[in-house]
JSON list of C-alpha atoms in Angstrom, two decimals:
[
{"chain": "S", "resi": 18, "resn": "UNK", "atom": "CA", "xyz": [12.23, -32.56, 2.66]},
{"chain": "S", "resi": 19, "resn": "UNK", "atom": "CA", "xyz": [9.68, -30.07, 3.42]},
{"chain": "S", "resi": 20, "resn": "UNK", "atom": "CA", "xyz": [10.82, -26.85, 1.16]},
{"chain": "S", "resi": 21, "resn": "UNK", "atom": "CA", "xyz": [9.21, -23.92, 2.87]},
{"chain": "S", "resi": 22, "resn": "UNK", "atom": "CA", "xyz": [7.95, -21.69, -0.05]},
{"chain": "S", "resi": 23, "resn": "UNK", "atom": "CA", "xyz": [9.09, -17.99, 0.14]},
{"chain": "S", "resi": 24, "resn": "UNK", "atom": "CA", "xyz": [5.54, -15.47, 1.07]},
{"chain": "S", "resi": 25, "resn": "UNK", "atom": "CA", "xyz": [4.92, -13.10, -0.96]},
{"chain": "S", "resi": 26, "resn": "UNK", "atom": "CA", "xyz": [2.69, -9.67, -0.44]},
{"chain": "S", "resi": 27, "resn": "UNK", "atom": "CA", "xyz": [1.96, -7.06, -2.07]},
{"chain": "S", "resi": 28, "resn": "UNK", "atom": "CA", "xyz": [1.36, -3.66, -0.45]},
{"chain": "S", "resi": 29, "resn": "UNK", "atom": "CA", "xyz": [-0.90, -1.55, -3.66]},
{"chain": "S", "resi": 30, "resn": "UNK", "atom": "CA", "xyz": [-1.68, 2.27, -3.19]},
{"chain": "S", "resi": 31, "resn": "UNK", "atom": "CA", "xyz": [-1.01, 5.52, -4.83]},
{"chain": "S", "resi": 32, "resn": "UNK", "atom": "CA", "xyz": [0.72, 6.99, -2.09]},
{"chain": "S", "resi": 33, "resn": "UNK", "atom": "CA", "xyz": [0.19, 10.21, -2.63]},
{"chain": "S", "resi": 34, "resn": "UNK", "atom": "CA", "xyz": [2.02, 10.73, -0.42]},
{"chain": "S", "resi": 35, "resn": "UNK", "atom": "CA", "xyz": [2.84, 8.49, 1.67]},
{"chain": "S", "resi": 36, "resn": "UNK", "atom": "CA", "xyz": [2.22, 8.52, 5.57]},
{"chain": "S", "resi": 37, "resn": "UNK", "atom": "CA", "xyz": [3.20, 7.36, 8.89]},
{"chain": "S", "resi": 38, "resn": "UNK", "atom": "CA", "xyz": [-0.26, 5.68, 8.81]},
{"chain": "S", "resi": 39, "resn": "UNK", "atom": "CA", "xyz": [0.95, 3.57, 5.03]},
{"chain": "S", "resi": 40, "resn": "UNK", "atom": "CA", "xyz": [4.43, 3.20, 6.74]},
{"chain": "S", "resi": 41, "resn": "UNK", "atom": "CA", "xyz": [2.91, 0.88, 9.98]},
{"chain": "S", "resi": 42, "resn": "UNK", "atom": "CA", "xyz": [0.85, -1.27, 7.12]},
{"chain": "S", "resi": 43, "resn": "UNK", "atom": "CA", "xyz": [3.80, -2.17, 5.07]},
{"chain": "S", "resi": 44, "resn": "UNK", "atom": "CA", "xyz": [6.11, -2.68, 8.40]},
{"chain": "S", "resi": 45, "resn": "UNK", "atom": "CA", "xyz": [3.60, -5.50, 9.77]},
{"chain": "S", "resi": 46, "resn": "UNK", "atom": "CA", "xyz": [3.41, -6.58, 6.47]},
{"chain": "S", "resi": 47, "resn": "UNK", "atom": "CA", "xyz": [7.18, -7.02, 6.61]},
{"chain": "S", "resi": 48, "resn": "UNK", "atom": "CA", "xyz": [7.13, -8.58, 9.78]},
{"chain": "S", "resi": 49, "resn": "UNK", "atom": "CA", "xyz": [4.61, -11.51, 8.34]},
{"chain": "S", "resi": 50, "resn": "UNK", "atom": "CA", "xyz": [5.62, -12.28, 4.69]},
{"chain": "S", "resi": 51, "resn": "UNK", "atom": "CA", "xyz": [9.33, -13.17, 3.76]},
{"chain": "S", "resi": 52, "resn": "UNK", "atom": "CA", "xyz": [9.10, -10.11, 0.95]},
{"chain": "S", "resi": 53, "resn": "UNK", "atom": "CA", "xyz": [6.84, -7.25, 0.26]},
{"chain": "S", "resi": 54, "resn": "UNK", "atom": "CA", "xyz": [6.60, -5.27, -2.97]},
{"chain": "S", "resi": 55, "resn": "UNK", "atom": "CA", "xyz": [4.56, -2.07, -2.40]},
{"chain": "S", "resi": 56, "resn": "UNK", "atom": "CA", "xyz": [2.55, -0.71, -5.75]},
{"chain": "S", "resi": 57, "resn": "UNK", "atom": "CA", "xyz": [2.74, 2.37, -6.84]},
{"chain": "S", "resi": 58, "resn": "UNK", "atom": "CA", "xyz": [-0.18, 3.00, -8.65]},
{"chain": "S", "resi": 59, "resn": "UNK", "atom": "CA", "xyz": [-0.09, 4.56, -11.81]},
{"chain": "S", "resi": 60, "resn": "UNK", "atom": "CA", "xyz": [-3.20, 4.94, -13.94]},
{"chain": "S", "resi": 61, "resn": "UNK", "atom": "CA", "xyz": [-3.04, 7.66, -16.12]},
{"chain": "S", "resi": 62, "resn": "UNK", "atom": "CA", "xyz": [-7.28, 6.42, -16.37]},
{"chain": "S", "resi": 63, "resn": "UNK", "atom": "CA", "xyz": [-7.88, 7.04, -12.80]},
{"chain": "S", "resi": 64, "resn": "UNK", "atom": "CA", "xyz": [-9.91, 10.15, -11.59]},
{"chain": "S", "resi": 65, "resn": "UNK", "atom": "CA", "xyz": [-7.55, 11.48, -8.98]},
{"chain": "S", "resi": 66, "resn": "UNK", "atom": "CA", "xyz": [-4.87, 13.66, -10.00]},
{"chain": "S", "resi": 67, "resn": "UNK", "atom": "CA", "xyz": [-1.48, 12.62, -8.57]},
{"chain": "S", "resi": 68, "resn": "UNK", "atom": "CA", "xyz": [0.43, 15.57, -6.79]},
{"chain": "S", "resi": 69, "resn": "UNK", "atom": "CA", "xyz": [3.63, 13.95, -6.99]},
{"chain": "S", "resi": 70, "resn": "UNK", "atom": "CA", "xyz": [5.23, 11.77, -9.98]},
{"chain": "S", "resi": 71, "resn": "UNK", "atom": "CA", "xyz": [5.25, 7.93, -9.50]},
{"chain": "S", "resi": 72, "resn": "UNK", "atom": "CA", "xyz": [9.18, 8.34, -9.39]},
{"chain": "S", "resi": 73, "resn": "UNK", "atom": "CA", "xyz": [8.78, 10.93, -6.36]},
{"chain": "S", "resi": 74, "resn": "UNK", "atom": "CA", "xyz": [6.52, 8.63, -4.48]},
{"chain": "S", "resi": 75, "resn": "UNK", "atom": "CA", "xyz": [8.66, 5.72, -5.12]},
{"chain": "S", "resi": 76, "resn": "UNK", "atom": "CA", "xyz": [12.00, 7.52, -3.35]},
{"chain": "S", "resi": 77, "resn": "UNK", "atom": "CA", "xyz": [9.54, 8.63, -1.01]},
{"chain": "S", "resi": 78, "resn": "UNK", "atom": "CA", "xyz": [8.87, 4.81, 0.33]},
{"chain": "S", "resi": 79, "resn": "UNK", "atom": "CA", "xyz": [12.01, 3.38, -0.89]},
{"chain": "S", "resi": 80, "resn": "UNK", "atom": "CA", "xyz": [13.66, 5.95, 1.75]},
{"chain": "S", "resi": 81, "resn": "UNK", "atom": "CA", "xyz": [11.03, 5.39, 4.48]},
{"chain": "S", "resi": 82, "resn": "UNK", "atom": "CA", "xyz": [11.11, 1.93, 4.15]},
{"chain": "S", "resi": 83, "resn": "UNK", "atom": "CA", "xyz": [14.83, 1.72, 3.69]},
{"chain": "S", "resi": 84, "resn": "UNK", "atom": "CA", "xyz": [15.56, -0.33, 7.04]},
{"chain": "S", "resi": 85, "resn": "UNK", "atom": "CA", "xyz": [13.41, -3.23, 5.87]},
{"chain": "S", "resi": 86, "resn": "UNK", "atom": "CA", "xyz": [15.48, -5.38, 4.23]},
{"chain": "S", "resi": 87, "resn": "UNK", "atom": "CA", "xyz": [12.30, -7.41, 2.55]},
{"chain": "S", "resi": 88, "resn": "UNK", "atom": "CA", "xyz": [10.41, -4.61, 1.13]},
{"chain": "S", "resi": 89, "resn": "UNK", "atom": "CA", "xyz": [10.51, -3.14, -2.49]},
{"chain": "S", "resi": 90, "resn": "UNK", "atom": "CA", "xyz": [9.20, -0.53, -4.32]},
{"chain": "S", "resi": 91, "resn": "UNK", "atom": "CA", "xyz": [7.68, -0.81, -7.98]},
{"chain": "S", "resi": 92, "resn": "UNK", "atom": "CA", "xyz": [4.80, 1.24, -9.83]},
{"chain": "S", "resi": 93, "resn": "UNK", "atom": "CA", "xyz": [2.33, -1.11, -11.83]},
{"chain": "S", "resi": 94, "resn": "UNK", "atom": "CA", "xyz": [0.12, 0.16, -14.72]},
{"chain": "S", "resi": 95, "resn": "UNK", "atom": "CA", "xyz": [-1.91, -3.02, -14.64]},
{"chain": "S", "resi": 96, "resn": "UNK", "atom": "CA", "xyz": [-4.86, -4.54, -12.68]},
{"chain": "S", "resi": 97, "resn": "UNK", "atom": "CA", "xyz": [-3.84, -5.62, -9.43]},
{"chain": "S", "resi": 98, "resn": "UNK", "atom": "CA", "xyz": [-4.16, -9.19, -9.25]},
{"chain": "S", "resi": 99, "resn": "UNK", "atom": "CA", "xyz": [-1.79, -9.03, -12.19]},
{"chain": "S", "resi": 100, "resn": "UNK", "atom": "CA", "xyz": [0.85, -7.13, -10.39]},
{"chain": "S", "resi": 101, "resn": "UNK", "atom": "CA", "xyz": [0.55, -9.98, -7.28]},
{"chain": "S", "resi": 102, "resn": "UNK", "atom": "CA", "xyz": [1.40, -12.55, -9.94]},
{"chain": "S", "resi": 103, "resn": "UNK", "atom": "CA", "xyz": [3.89, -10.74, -11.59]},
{"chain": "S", "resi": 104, "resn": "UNK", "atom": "CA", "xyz": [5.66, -10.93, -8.10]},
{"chain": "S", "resi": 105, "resn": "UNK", "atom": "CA", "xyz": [4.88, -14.19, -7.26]},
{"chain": "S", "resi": 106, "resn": "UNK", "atom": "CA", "xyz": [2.07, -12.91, -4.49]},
{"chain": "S", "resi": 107, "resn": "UNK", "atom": "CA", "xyz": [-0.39, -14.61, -2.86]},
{"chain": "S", "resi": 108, "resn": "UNK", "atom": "CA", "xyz": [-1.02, -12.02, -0.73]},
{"chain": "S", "resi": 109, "resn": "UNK", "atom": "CA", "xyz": [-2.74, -8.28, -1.39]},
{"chain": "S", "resi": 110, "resn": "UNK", "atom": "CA", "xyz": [-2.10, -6.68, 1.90]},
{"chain": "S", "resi": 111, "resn": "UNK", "atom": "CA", "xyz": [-4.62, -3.34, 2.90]},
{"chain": "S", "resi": 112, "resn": "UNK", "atom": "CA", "xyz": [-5.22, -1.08, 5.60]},
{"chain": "S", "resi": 113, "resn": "UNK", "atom": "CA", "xyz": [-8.75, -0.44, 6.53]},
{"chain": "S", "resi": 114, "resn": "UNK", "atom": "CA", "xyz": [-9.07, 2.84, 9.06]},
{"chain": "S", "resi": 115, "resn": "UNK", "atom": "CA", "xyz": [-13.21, 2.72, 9.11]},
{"chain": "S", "resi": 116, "resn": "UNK", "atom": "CA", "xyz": [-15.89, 1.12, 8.19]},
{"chain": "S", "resi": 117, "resn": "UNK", "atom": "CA", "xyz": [-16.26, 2.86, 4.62]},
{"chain": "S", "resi": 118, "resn": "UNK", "atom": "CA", "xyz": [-12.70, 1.53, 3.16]},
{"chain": "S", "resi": 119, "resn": "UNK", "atom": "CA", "xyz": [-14.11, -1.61, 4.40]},
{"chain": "S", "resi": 120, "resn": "UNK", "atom": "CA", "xyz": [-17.25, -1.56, 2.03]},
{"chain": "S", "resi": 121, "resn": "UNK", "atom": "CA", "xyz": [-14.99, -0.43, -0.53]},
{"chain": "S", "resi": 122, "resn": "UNK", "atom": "CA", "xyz": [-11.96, -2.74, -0.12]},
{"chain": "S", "resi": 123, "resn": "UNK", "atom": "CA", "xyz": [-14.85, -5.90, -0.09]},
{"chain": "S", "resi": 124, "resn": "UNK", "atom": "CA", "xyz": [-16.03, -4.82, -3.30]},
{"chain": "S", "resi": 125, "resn": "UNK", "atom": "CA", "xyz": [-12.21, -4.90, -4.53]},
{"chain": "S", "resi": 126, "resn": "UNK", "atom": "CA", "xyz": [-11.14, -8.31, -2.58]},
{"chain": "S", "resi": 127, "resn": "UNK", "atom": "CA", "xyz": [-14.53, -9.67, -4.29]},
{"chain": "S", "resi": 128, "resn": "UNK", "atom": "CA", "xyz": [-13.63, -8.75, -8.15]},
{"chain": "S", "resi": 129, "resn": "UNK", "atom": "CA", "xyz": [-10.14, -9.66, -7.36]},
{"chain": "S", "resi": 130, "resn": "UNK", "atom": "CA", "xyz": [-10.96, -13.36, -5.63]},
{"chain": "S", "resi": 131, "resn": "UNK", "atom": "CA", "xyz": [-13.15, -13.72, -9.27]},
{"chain": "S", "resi": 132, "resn": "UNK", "atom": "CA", "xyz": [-9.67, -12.50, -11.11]},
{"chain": "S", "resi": 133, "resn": "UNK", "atom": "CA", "xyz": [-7.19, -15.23, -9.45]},
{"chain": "S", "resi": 134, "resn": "UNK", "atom": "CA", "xyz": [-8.67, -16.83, -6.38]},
{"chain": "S", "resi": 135, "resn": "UNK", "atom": "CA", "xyz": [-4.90, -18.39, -5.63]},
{"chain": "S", "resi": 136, "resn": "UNK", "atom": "CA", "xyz": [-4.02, -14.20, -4.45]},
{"chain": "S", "resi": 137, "resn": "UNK", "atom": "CA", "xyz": [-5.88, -13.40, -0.99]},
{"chain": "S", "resi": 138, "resn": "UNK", "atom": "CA", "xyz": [-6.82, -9.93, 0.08]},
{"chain": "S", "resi": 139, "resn": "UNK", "atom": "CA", "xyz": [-5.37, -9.38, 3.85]},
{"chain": "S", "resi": 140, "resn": "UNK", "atom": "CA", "xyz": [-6.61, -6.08, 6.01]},
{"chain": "S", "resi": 141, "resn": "UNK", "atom": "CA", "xyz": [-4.75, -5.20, 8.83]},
{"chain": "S", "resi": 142, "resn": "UNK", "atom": "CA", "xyz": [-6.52, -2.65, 10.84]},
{"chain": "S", "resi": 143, "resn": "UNK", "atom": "CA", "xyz": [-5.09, 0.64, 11.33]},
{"chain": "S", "resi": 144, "resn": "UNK", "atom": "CA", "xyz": [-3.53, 1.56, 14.72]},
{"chain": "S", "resi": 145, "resn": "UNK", "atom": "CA", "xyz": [-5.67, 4.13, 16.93]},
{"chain": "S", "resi": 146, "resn": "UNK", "atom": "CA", "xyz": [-2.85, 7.16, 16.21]},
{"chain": "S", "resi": 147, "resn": "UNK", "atom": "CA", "xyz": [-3.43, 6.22, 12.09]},
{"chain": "S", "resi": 148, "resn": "UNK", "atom": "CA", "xyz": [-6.91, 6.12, 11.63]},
{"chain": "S", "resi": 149, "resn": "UNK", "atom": "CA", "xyz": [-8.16, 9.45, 10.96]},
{"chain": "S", "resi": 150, "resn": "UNK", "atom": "CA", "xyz": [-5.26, 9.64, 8.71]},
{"chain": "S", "resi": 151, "resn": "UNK", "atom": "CA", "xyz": [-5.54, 9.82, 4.70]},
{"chain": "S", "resi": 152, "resn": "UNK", "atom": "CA", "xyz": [-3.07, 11.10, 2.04]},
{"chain": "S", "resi": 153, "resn": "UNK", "atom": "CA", "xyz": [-5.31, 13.61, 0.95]},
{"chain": "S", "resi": 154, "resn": "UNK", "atom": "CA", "xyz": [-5.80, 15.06, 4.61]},
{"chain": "S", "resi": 155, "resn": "UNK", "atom": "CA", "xyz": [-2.28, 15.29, 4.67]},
{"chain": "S", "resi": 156, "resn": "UNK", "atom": "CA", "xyz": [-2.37, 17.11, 1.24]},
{"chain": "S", "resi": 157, "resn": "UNK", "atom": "CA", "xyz": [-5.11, 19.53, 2.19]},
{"chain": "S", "resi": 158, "resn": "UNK", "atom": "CA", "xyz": [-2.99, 20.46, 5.38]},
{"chain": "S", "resi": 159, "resn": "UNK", "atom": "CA", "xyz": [-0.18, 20.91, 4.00]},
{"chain": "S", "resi": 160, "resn": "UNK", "atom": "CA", "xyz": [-1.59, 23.12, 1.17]},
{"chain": "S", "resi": 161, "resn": "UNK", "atom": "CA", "xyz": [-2.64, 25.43, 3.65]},
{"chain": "S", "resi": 162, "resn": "UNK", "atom": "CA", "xyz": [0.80, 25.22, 5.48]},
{"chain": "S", "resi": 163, "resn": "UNK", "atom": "CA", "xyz": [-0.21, 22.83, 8.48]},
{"chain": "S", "resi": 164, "resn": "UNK", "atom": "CA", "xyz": [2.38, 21.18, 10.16]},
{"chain": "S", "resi": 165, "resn": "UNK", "atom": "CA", "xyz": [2.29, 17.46, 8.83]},
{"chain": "S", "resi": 166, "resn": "UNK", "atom": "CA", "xyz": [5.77, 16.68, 10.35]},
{"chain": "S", "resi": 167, "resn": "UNK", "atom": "CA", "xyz": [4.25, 13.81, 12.57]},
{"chain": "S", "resi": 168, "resn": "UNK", "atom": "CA", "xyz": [1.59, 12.56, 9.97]},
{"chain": "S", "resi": 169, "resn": "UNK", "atom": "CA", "xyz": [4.64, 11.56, 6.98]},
{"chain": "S", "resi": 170, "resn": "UNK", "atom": "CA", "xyz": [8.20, 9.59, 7.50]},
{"chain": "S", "resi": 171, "resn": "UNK", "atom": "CA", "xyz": [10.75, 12.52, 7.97]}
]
């Protein structure tokens, strides 16, 4: 009689684009919760300018992430404890590469716990080979033509 409830996490970011470094997050996510929906972000309100469209980004992870069979893909246009109970969340799953996303991803997992307390913020730390990695290193290298073949799923 014990009905195991499925786990739910989401996986929020603008992924823009996404990396190697995003990819590892949302596979151990995918490897603890029974389903994972990665957020798109898209707030036409936020300061950063996107350089590709939500839909880009989205075929961008559905295709990298095509060999997980519990992960999907959605954008969300509203706050983020929102989006986790749109999905049925209870889980907001982050990467943290030093200790600056750390003092910035408290100050989030604070205003979200005083949102919806029932949705918990998760890090996982980044691996060693992922954590000088950002999206807008990436960007900046390949802008000047670097070779970012290793840094973003092929």
């Amino acid at each position: 009689m014990n009905e195991r409830t499925e786990k739910v996490a989401v996986c929020p970011g603008s992924y823009d684009p996404v990396t190697n470094g995003h990819l590892d997050i949302i596979t151990r996510a995918s490897r603890t919760f029974d389903r994972v929906v990665v957020g798109v972000v898209n707030q036409p309100i936020r300061k950063k300018k996107t350089l590709f469209t939500v839909e880009e980004r989205i075929s961008f992870i559905e295709n990298a992430t095509a060999k997980l069979g519990n992960v999907e893909v959605q954008a969300f246009y509203t706050l983020l404890v929102e989006f986790a109970r749109e999905n049925g969340a209870s889980a907001i799953v982050k990467g943290l590469r030093a200790i600056s996303d750390f003092e910035y991803e408290n100050e989030m997992a604070q205003l979200n716990y005083k949102l919806d307390p029932g949705v918990e913020s998760i890090y996982v730390f980044a691996r060693p080979e992922y954590s000088f990695l950002s999206s807008t290193g990436v960007k900046e290298m390949a802008t000047f033509n670097g070779d970012i073949g290793d840094l973003v799923p092929a």
